[in-house]
Tab-separated table of C-alpha atoms in Angstrom:
chain	number	residue	atom	x	y	z
A	126	LEU	CA	-1.534	10.993	-18.762
A	127	SER	CA	1.316	8.704	-20.117
A	128	LYS	CA	1.271	7.440	-24.296
A	129	TYR	CA	0.813	4.429	-23.262
A	130	TYR	CA	-2.452	5.285	-21.512
A	131	GLU	CA	-3.478	6.524	-23.888
A	132	LYS	CA	-6.539	3.824	-25.469
A	133	ALA	CA	-7.268	3.576	-21.503
A	134	TYR	CA	-8.415	7.324	-20.543
A	135	GLU	CA	-9.791	8.112	-24.438
A	136	MET	CA	-13.755	8.519	-23.078
A	137	GLY	CA	-15.980	11.070	-22.980
A	138	GLU	CA	-19.082	11.686	-20.431
A	139	THR	CA	-21.145	8.090	-20.918
A	140	SER	CA	-18.213	5.927	-22.234
A	141	ARG	CA	-16.036	4.499	-20.283
A	142	ILE	CA	-13.295	1.419	-21.087
A	143	CYS	CA	-12.418	0.031	-17.808
A	144	LEU	CA	-15.861	-0.526	-16.282
A	145	LYS	CA	-15.409	-1.360	-12.124
A	146	TYR	CA	-12.708	0.706	-10.369
A	147	ILE	CA	-11.563	-1.017	-6.950
A	148	LEU	CA	-9.253	1.603	-4.199
A	149	VAL	CA	-6.920	-0.072	-1.839
A	150	VAL	CA	-6.207	2.181	1.169
A	151	GLY	CA	-3.997	0.802	3.501
A	152	ASP	CA	-4.478	3.163	6.521
A	153	GLY	CA	-1.600	4.952	7.666
A	154	MET	CA	0.545	2.314	5.300
A	155	SER	CA	3.677	4.733	4.658
A	156	ASP	CA	6.642	6.147	7.044
A	157	VAL	CA	9.740	7.249	7.411
A	158	ALA	CA	13.147	5.903	7.096
A	159	LEU	CA	13.581	3.844	9.797
A	160	GLU	CA	16.977	3.181	11.769
A	161	GLU	CA	16.560	-0.142	13.511
A	162	LEU	CA	15.814	-0.729	9.085
A	163	GLY	CA	19.051	0.804	8.142
A	164	GLY	CA	17.044	3.984	6.813
A	165	LYS	CA	14.778	1.830	4.572
A	166	THR	CA	10.848	2.155	5.085
A	167	PRO	CA	9.225	-0.285	5.871
A	168	LEU	CA	7.216	-0.106	2.599
A	169	GLN	CA	10.644	-0.919	1.125
A	170	VAL	CA	11.331	-3.560	3.727
A	171	ALA	CA	8.112	-5.614	3.136
A	172	LYS	CA	7.431	-8.244	0.728
A	173	HIS	CA	4.698	-7.141	-1.562
A	174	PRO	CA	4.611	-8.794	-4.899
A	175	TYR	CA	1.211	-7.266	-5.726
A	176	MET	CA	1.130	-3.628	-5.181
A	177	ASP	CA	4.712	-3.953	-7.717
A	178	PHE	CA	2.477	-5.260	-9.878
A	179	ILE	CA	0.294	-2.474	-9.773
A	180	SER	CA	3.624	0.222	-9.545
A	181	SER	CA	5.677	-1.202	-12.894
A	182	ASN	CA	2.728	-2.367	-14.876
A	183	GLY	CA	0.329	1.110	-14.100
A	184	LEU	CA	0.721	4.251	-13.828
A	185	THR	CA	2.700	5.949	-10.231
A	186	GLY	CA	3.197	9.060	-7.883
A	187	LEU	CA	3.032	11.412	-5.169
A	188	LEU	CA	-0.381	12.730	-3.538
A	189	LYS	CA	-0.635	14.492	-1.342
A	190	THR	CA	-3.389	14.365	1.480
A	191	ILE	CA	-3.016	16.332	3.533
A	192	PRO	CA	-3.556	20.169	2.439
A	193	THR	CA	-1.624	22.964	3.483
A	194	GLY	CA	-3.081	24.172	6.668
A	195	SER	CA	-5.040	21.187	7.429
A	196	SER	CA	-4.400	18.859	10.141
A	197	PRO	CA	-2.523	15.260	9.032
A	198	GLY	CA	-5.455	13.266	9.885
A	199	THR	CA	-7.577	9.914	8.513
A	200	ASP	CA	-10.700	12.503	7.966
A	201	THR	CA	-7.997	14.820	6.303
A	202	ALA	CA	-7.485	12.208	3.560
A	203	PHE	CA	-9.961	10.442	2.626
A	204	LEU	CA	-12.770	14.267	1.826
A	205	SER	CA	-9.557	15.253	-0.201
A	206	ILE	CA	-8.898	11.867	-2.057
A	207	PHE	CA	-12.810	11.357	-2.643
A	208	GLY	CA	-12.010	14.853	-4.213
A	209	ASN	CA	-12.902	17.166	-1.529
A	210	ASP	CA	-11.716	20.662	-0.111
A	211	PRO	CA	-10.900	19.807	3.487
A	212	SER	CA	-10.400	22.869	4.327
A	213	LYS	CA	-13.535	24.299	3.767
A	214	LEU	CA	-15.168	20.848	4.070
A	215	ASN	CA	-13.864	19.164	6.977
A	216	THR	CA	-15.704	20.198	10.450
A	217	GLY	CA	-13.781	17.853	12.901
A	218	ARG	CA	-13.936	13.527	12.203
A	219	GLY	CA	-15.909	13.145	14.953
A	220	PRO	CA	-20.022	14.073	12.600
A	221	LEU	CA	-18.361	11.874	9.882
A	222	GLU	CA	-17.766	8.723	12.635
A	223	ALA	CA	-21.240	9.992	13.374
A	224	ALA	CA	-22.747	8.882	9.954
A	225	GLY	CA	-20.713	5.924	10.173
A	226	LEU	CA	-22.632	5.162	13.763
A	227	GLY	CA	-25.785	5.604	11.675
A	228	ILE	CA	-26.626	8.933	13.893
A	229	ASP	CA	-28.237	11.779	13.050
A	230	LEU	CA	-27.009	15.206	14.163
A	231	ASN	CA	-28.953	18.717	13.692
A	232	LYS	CA	-27.410	21.614	13.889
A	233	ASN	CA	-26.183	22.782	16.468
A	234	ASP	CA	-24.876	19.459	17.772
A	235	ILE	CA	-21.662	18.743	18.395
A	236	ALA	CA	-19.927	15.112	17.642
A	237	PHE	CA	-16.682	14.010	19.234
A	238	ARG	CA	-14.896	11.020	18.570
A	239	CYS	CA	-14.528	9.830	22.219
A	240	ASN	CA	-11.185	6.378	22.838
A	241	LEU	CA	-11.089	4.705	25.540
A	242	VAL	CA	-7.958	5.230	26.683
A	243	THR	CA	-5.137	4.306	30.020
A	244	VAL	CA	-4.347	6.537	31.862
A	245	ALA	CA	-1.327	5.199	35.299
A	246	ASP	CA	-0.358	8.254	37.632
A	247	GLY	CA	-1.348	10.699	35.782
A	248	VAL	CA	0.196	10.169	32.428
A	249	LEU	CA	-1.614	9.224	29.721
A	250	LYS	CA	0.393	5.299	28.277
A	251	ASP	CA	-2.046	3.928	25.397
A	252	HIS	CA	-4.715	6.123	23.071
A	253	SER	CA	-6.236	2.309	22.440
A	254	GLY	CA	-7.278	0.511	26.201
A	255	GLY	CA	-4.655	-2.128	25.347
A	256	HIS	CA	-6.517	-2.484	22.082
A	257	ILE	CA	-9.415	-3.321	24.165
A	258	PRO	CA	-12.560	-5.983	22.828
A	259	THR	CA	-16.062	-4.781	22.043
A	260	ALA	CA	-17.261	-6.738	24.224
A	261	GLU	CA	-15.514	-5.178	27.131
A	262	ALA	CA	-15.992	-1.708	25.765
A	263	ASN	CA	-19.598	-1.729	25.076
A	264	ASP	CA	-20.181	-2.734	29.219
A	265	ILE	CA	-17.698	-0.511	30.648
A	266	LEU	CA	-19.665	2.011	27.914
A	267	LYS	CA	-23.356	1.211	29.756
A	268	SER	CA	-22.042	2.388	32.891
A	269	VAL	CA	-20.195	5.841	31.335
A	270	LYS	CA	-23.953	6.287	29.664
A	271	ASP	CA	-25.658	4.980	32.688
A	272	ASN	CA	-23.695	7.512	34.270
A	273	PHE	CA	-22.794	10.791	32.698
A	274	GLU	CA	-26.538	10.795	30.568
A	275	GLU	CA	-29.258	12.291	32.631
A	276	SER	CA	-28.535	15.668	31.934
A	277	GLY	CA	-30.062	14.878	28.531
A	278	PHE	CA	-28.000	17.038	26.761
A	279	ILE	CA	-24.263	15.067	26.902
A	280	GLU	CA	-24.597	11.227	25.297
A	281	PHE	CA	-22.818	7.954	24.160
A	282	TYR	CA	-22.953	5.963	21.797
A	283	PRO	CA	-20.578	2.630	21.533
A	284	GLY	CA	-18.387	2.118	18.044
A	285	VAL	CA	-15.850	-0.385	17.782
A	286	SER	CA	-12.970	-1.572	20.254
A	287	TYR	CA	-12.020	1.865	22.095
A	288	ARG	CA	-13.409	3.687	19.395
A	289	HIS	CA	-16.761	5.205	20.224
A	290	LEU	CA	-18.539	8.592	19.915
A	291	LEU	CA	-19.769	11.242	22.723
A	292	VAL	CA	-22.388	14.511	20.861
A	293	LEU	CA	-24.050	17.714	22.751
A	294	ARG	CA	-26.634	18.263	21.900
A	295	GLY	CA	-28.158	21.985	21.605
A	296	ALA	CA	-27.419	25.716	20.974
A	297	THR	CA	-25.669	25.811	24.908
A	298	HIS	CA	-22.486	24.483	24.019
A	299	SER	CA	-19.772	25.004	21.120
A	300	ASP	CA	-17.205	23.734	18.573
A	301	ARG	CA	-15.296	26.681	19.950
A	302	VAL	CA	-12.625	23.638	22.446
A	303	LEU	CA	-8.678	22.384	21.302
A	304	CYS	CA	-8.777	18.523	21.675
A	305	THR	CA	-5.783	16.701	21.892
A	306	PRO	CA	-5.937	13.953	20.003
A	307	PRO	CA	-4.629	10.374	22.712
A	308	HIS	CA	-2.523	9.154	19.228
A	309	ASN	CA	-0.511	11.861	19.573
A	310	ALA	CA	-0.240	12.266	23.070
A	311	ILE	CA	2.115	9.842	24.906
A	312	ASN	CA	3.992	9.461	28.264
A	313	ARG	CA	2.170	12.887	28.564
A	314	LYS	CA	0.109	13.691	31.480
A	315	ILE	CA	-3.298	14.280	31.537
A	316	ASN	CA	-4.084	18.149	32.894
A	317	SER	CA	-1.449	19.227	30.756
A	318	ILE	CA	-3.222	17.994	27.112
A	319	LEU	CA	-7.236	18.338	28.617
A	320	VAL	CA	-10.023	20.606	26.982
A	321	LYS	CA	-9.031	24.233	26.531
A	322	ALA	CA	-11.258	27.050	25.340
A	323	VAL	CA	-10.874	28.790	21.852
A	324	ASP	CA	-12.129	32.121	23.807
A	325	ASN	CA	-15.304	33.058	25.844
A	326	PHE	CA	-17.815	30.961	23.485
A	327	GLY	CA	-15.580	27.646	24.273
A	328	LYS	CA	-15.512	28.129	28.105
A	329	PHE	CA	-18.454	25.662	29.078
A	330	THR	CA	-18.273	23.111	27.253
A	331	ALA	CA	-14.460	22.654	28.499
A	332	GLY	CA	-15.042	22.594	31.542
A	333	LEU	CA	-18.090	20.077	31.143
A	334	LEU	CA	-16.176	17.665	29.297
A	335	ASN	CA	-12.952	17.862	30.983
A	336	LYS	CA	-14.851	17.438	34.484
A	337	THR	CA	-17.069	14.490	32.588
A	338	ILE	CA	-13.223	13.297	31.838
A	339	MET	CA	-11.922	13.389	35.305
A	340	ASP	CA	-15.221	11.904	36.986
A	341	SER	CA	-14.427	9.007	34.209
A	342	TYR	CA	-12.058	7.886	35.913
A	343	LYS	CA	-13.341	7.975	38.744
A	344	LEU	CA	-16.787	5.801	37.432
A	345	LEU	CA	-14.059	3.593	35.380
A	346	LYS	CA	-10.270	3.055	37.281
A	347	ASN	CA	-12.445	0.236	39.391
A	348	HIS	CA	-14.927	-1.289	36.221
A	349	PRO	CA	-15.321	-4.713	36.930
A	350	VAL	CA	-13.749	-5.304	33.473
A	351	ASN	CA	-11.481	-2.629	34.259
A	352	LEU	CA	-9.397	-4.817	37.352
A	353	ALA	CA	-9.522	-8.267	34.894
A	354	ARG	CA	-8.090	-7.194	32.514
A	355	VAL	CA	-4.668	-5.257	35.095
A	356	LYS	CA	-5.100	-9.535	36.995
A	357	SER	CA	-5.065	-10.491	32.636
A	358	GLY	CA	-2.891	-8.214	32.581
A	359	LYS	CA	-3.809	-6.049	30.023
A	360	ASN	CA	-3.613	-2.039	29.429
A	361	PRO	CA	-7.343	-1.153	31.157
A	362	ALA	CA	-9.915	1.237	29.660
A	363	ASN	CA	-10.313	3.913	32.092
A	364	ILE	CA	-10.581	6.493	31.059
A	365	ILE	CA	-12.836	8.795	28.339
A	366	TRP	CA	-10.809	10.626	25.694
A	367	PRO	CA	-13.158	12.875	23.937
A	368	TRP	CA	-11.862	14.952	20.516
A	369	GLY	CA	-12.041	15.137	16.974
A	370	GLN	CA	-15.048	17.915	17.892
A	371	GLY	CA	-17.038	18.471	15.160
A	372	ARG	CA	-21.139	19.817	13.313
A	373	ARG	CA	-22.493	18.641	10.438
A	374	PRO	CA	-20.469	19.753	7.291
A	375	HIS	CA	-22.107	18.696	3.534
A	376	ILE	CA	-20.043	16.931	0.936
A	377	ARG	CA	-21.206	16.785	-2.370
A	378	THR	CA	-21.669	12.705	-2.846
A	379	LEU	CA	-19.659	11.112	-5.323
A	380	GLU	CA	-22.606	10.000	-7.898
A	381	GLU	CA	-22.369	14.319	-8.371
A	382	SER	CA	-18.753	14.701	-8.869
A	383	PHE	CA	-18.317	11.409	-10.619
A	384	GLY	CA	-20.797	9.297	-12.040
A	385	VAL	CA	-20.685	6.805	-10.299
A	386	LYS	CA	-22.276	3.898	-7.782
A	387	GLY	CA	-19.939	2.868	-4.665
A	388	ALA	CA	-19.725	0.974	-1.663
A	389	VAL	CA	-16.951	0.943	1.331
A	390	ILE	CA	-15.977	-1.727	2.866
A	391	SER	CA	-14.503	-0.764	5.999
A	392	ALA	CA	-14.230	-1.005	10.005
A	393	VAL	CA	-13.619	2.061	11.066
A	394	ASP	CA	-16.616	3.954	11.471
A	395	ILE	CA	-14.864	7.841	10.425
A	396	VAL	CA	-14.191	5.552	6.973
A	397	ASN	CA	-17.829	3.968	7.063
A	398	GLY	CA	-19.590	8.486	7.929
A	399	ILE	CA	-17.701	9.498	4.984
A	400	GLY	CA	-18.933	7.394	2.911
A	401	ARG	CA	-22.502	7.585	3.860
A	402	TYR	CA	-22.065	11.465	3.312
A	403	LEU	CA	-20.728	10.846	-0.191
A	404	LYS	CA	-23.480	8.381	-0.312
A	405	MET	CA	-21.597	4.725	-0.632
A	406	ASP	CA	-23.332	1.982	0.751
A	407	LEU	CA	-21.978	0.150	3.862
A	408	VAL	CA	-20.643	-3.947	2.441
A	409	LYS	CA	-19.654	-5.051	6.480
A	410	VAL	CA	-17.326	-8.330	6.502
A	411	PRO	CA	-17.805	-10.920	9.417
A	412	GLY	CA	-14.737	-10.580	10.766
A	413	ALA	CA	-13.323	-7.338	9.499
A	414	THR	CA	-12.385	-5.153	13.464
A	415	GLY	CA	-10.065	-2.804	12.441
A	416	TYR	CA	-6.613	-4.674	14.043
A	417	TYR	CA	-4.183	-7.278	12.928
A	418	ASP	CA	-7.002	-10.425	13.262
A	419	THR	CA	-9.086	-8.286	10.830
A	420	ASN	CA	-10.215	-11.008	8.387
A	421	TYR	CA	-8.517	-9.804	5.076
A	422	GLU	CA	-9.692	-12.497	3.176
A	423	GLY	CA	-13.616	-11.721	3.380
A	424	LYS	CA	-12.523	-7.732	2.121
A	425	ALA	CA	-11.202	-9.025	-0.101
A	426	ASP	CA	-15.239	-11.939	-1.479
A	427	TYR	CA	-16.704	-9.290	-0.093
A	428	ALA	CA	-15.268	-6.796	-2.483
A	429	LEU	CA	-14.835	-9.025	-5.301
A	430	LYS	CA	-19.026	-9.633	-4.598
A	431	SER	CA	-19.617	-6.018	-4.679
A	432	LEU	CA	-18.587	-5.188	-8.410
A	433	ASN	CA	-21.589	-7.289	-8.999
A	434	ASP	CA	-23.257	-4.855	-8.109
A	435	TYR	CA	-21.484	-1.077	-7.756
A	436	ASP	CA	-19.161	0.849	-10.774
A	437	PHE	CA	-16.417	1.544	-7.119
A	438	VAL	CA	-15.396	-0.233	-4.233
A	439	LEU	CA	-13.274	0.930	-1.604
A	440	VAL	CA	-11.326	-1.302	0.506
A	441	HIS	CA	-9.347	0.095	4.321
A	442	LEU	CA	-7.724	-2.142	5.749
A	443	GLU	CA	-6.604	0.054	8.880
A	444	ALA	CA	-3.685	-2.432	10.857
A	445	PRO	CA	-0.906	-0.695	9.769
A	446	ASP	CA	-1.332	2.688	10.938
A	447	GLU	CA	-2.206	0.811	14.139
A	448	ALA	CA	1.287	-0.756	14.548
A	449	SER	CA	2.409	3.325	14.026
A	450	HIS	CA	0.624	3.926	15.999
A	451	ALA	CA	1.507	1.018	18.758
A	452	ARG	CA	5.541	2.030	16.891
A	453	ASP	CA	5.805	-1.795	16.061
A	454	ILE	CA	7.653	-1.347	12.931
A	455	ASN	CA	8.018	-5.665	12.861
A	456	LEU	CA	3.801	-5.635	12.469
A	457	LYS	CA	3.570	-3.253	10.404
A	458	VAL	CA	5.879	-4.168	8.199
A	459	LYS	CA	4.231	-7.751	8.528
A	460	THR	CA	0.337	-5.653	8.258
A	461	ILE	CA	1.022	-3.804	4.412
A	462	GLU	CA	2.827	-8.133	3.781
A	463	ASP	CA	-0.572	-8.987	4.570
A	464	LEU	CA	-2.523	-6.593	2.527
A	465	ASP	CA	-1.015	-7.850	-0.167
A	466	ASN	CA	-0.991	-10.811	-0.447
A	467	ARG	CA	-4.532	-11.472	1.812
A	468	LEU	CA	-6.172	-8.944	0.789
A	469	LEU	CA	-4.681	-7.000	-2.555
A	470	GLY	CA	-3.302	-9.956	-3.796
A	471	ARG	CA	-6.422	-12.492	-3.733
A	472	ILE	CA	-8.355	-9.153	-4.847
A	473	MET	CA	-6.241	-9.225	-8.467
A	474	ASP	CA	-6.450	-13.137	-8.313
A	475	GLY	CA	-10.058	-13.179	-8.810
A	476	LEU	CA	-10.562	-9.999	-11.147
A	477	THR	CA	-11.596	-11.317	-14.195
A	478	LYS	CA	-11.597	-7.688	-17.031
A	479	ASP	CA	-12.487	-3.963	-17.443
A	480	TYR	CA	-11.052	-2.785	-14.392
A	481	THR	CA	-8.842	-0.363	-12.611
A	482	ILE	CA	-7.081	-1.081	-9.265
A	483	ALA	CA	-5.454	1.799	-6.916
A	484	VAL	CA	-3.277	1.210	-4.126
A	485	LEU	CA	-2.672	4.579	-1.358
A	486	SER	CA	-1.788	5.391	1.482
A	487	ASP	CA	-4.210	7.202	2.670
A	488	HIS	CA	-1.293	9.225	4.781
A	489	THR	CA	1.880	8.624	7.075
A	490	THR	CA	2.238	7.075	10.262
A	491	GLN	CA	5.686	7.696	11.679
A	492	THR	CA	6.675	4.834	13.679
A	493	THR	CA	8.879	6.170	15.723
A	494	ASP	CA	6.692	8.040	17.380
A	495	GLY	CA	3.693	7.266	16.539
A	496	VAL	CA	2.177	10.688	14.373
A	497	HIS	CA	0.414	11.036	11.721
A	498	SER	CA	2.360	13.856	8.872
A	499	ARG	CA	1.546	15.106	5.731
A	500	ASN	CA	4.380	13.713	3.449
A	501	PRO	CA	3.096	13.046	-0.182
A	502	VAL	CA	2.133	9.146	0.109
A	503	PRO	CA	3.018	6.595	-2.564
A	504	PHE	CA	0.301	6.116	-4.672
A	505	ALA	CA	0.233	3.430	-8.383
A	506	ILE	CA	-3.072	2.938	-10.798
A	507	TYR	CA	-3.928	-0.223	-13.269
A	508	SER	CA	-6.142	-0.636	-16.231
A	509	ASP	CA	-6.008	-4.430	-17.562
A	510	GLN	CA	-7.654	-2.268	-21.156
A	511	ALA	CA	-3.293	-0.393	-20.852
A	512	SER	CA	-0.269	-1.757	-21.840
A	513	GLY	CA	3.372	-0.477	-21.159
A	514	GLY	CA	3.181	1.450	-17.454
A	515	ASP	CA	6.488	3.823	-15.732
A	516	LYS	CA	8.122	0.649	-15.122
A	517	VAL	CA	8.637	1.124	-10.854
A	518	GLU	CA	9.701	-1.522	-9.551
A	519	SER	CA	8.397	-1.093	-6.237
A	520	TYR	CA	5.913	1.220	-4.340
A	521	ASP	CA	7.290	2.385	-2.373
A	522	GLU	CA	7.734	6.578	-1.440
A	523	GLU	CA	11.371	6.837	-3.307
A	524	SER	CA	10.413	4.572	-6.594
A	525	MET	CA	7.740	6.422	-6.104
A	526	LYS	CA	9.434	9.688	-6.231
A	527	ALA	CA	10.206	8.776	-10.128
A	528	GLY	CA	6.884	8.053	-11.588
A	529	SER	CA	5.077	9.271	-14.192
A	530	LEU	CA	2.380	12.025	-12.145
A	531	GLY	CA	5.082	13.626	-10.198
A	532	ILE	CA	3.447	14.994	-7.334
A	533	VAL	CA	-0.288	14.278	-7.591
A	534	GLU	CA	-3.092	17.333	-4.839
A	535	GLY	CA	-5.514	14.612	-3.194
A	536	THR	CA	-8.317	16.210	-4.100
A	537	LYS	CA	-7.435	15.233	-8.450
A	538	PHE	CA	-7.130	11.503	-7.602
A	539	LEU	CA	-10.663	10.687	-8.853
A	540	ASN	CA	-9.942	13.094	-11.385
A	541	TYR	CA	-7.347	9.819	-12.654
A	542	PHE	CA	-8.454	6.889	-10.924
A	543	LEU	CA	-12.295	7.691	-12.634
A	544	LYS	CA	-10.788	8.981	-15.088
A	545	LYS	CA	-12.169	12.256	-15.598
A	546	ASN	CA	-9.941	13.627	-16.687
A	547	LYS	CA	-10.742	17.390	-16.884
């Protein structure tokens, strides 16, 4: 570490200079250079003075959150950020989201993320069913449960907006299937992206899921909620889409690994689920939606309040990722600016002393095509106990290349952030 941080990082196992740690993650905030922005990324164009303060007064670099060979996604990235090797522990995002919903899985159970999506003329048009509100989604999912849970081995659990869960119970089923993430398959014919068996063990499960998918369209295309949505010019949530399957993983807790007590503030089940496996407490914020209209200020206020009871608080914001999946460049810039001004700035203005704060993107989400990528993401760490800094004036993908920390493996991030520099 740099000389000017020597004092702040001079500690043993039982003593720390910085007592409180705040990690702010803008989901999918990092991007690629866009022609529409003159060859710049949304982070390069957006105004984010608080991120810039952390960058110019703290330590900076690029974080490789997606290990080679792993699928780029929130599950992989967060496992990596919290010191776990995704290639060994990540069985799929489904069981992680199950934990976020408080659903217990037995060793033979398989959990799938289950989107409500939009299909038109046999083509997948929208991965989010028009970002259907939770109340409407719950009405639709009730119909799904009533019609497809009679068998006793397939279960559906409501989540938030379009994000729900499907669980196959018992040893009859196999996780040896390939499921296509819907946000990676916009404008593709659904017949080309249905569930595929990896081997003979997966054939029964693939067949069951594909039948359920197609039968759900017959059920939902004329559902009253969807008819009303179409009439008002909105995309209907007219078919289910299972993906991200896996079995229950075994993850070392945050306190076991780093000796700190943590809390999670997020409206997204996958992040809350990883938090549960890490034995971090979940802090619910009224009005937190996992969308552009989320309660930015409420998340900041609850984060500050949570520091009274916890050593470590993770604040996660989904909005930039959603803007990228919608391929809306201007909206992505706005969500970054809202994160900085309404969330990060409010937190920093409310902090007093003895703290370390970091900001990063969990993964890159390309607004060009709405797809996640493996590019290293910018990160910055600031301690009020330290003097000097990298003098990197802007928090963005290009500027961070000059950071003193260079390119850091994602699993090493908490070693820097929590000063466990072994």
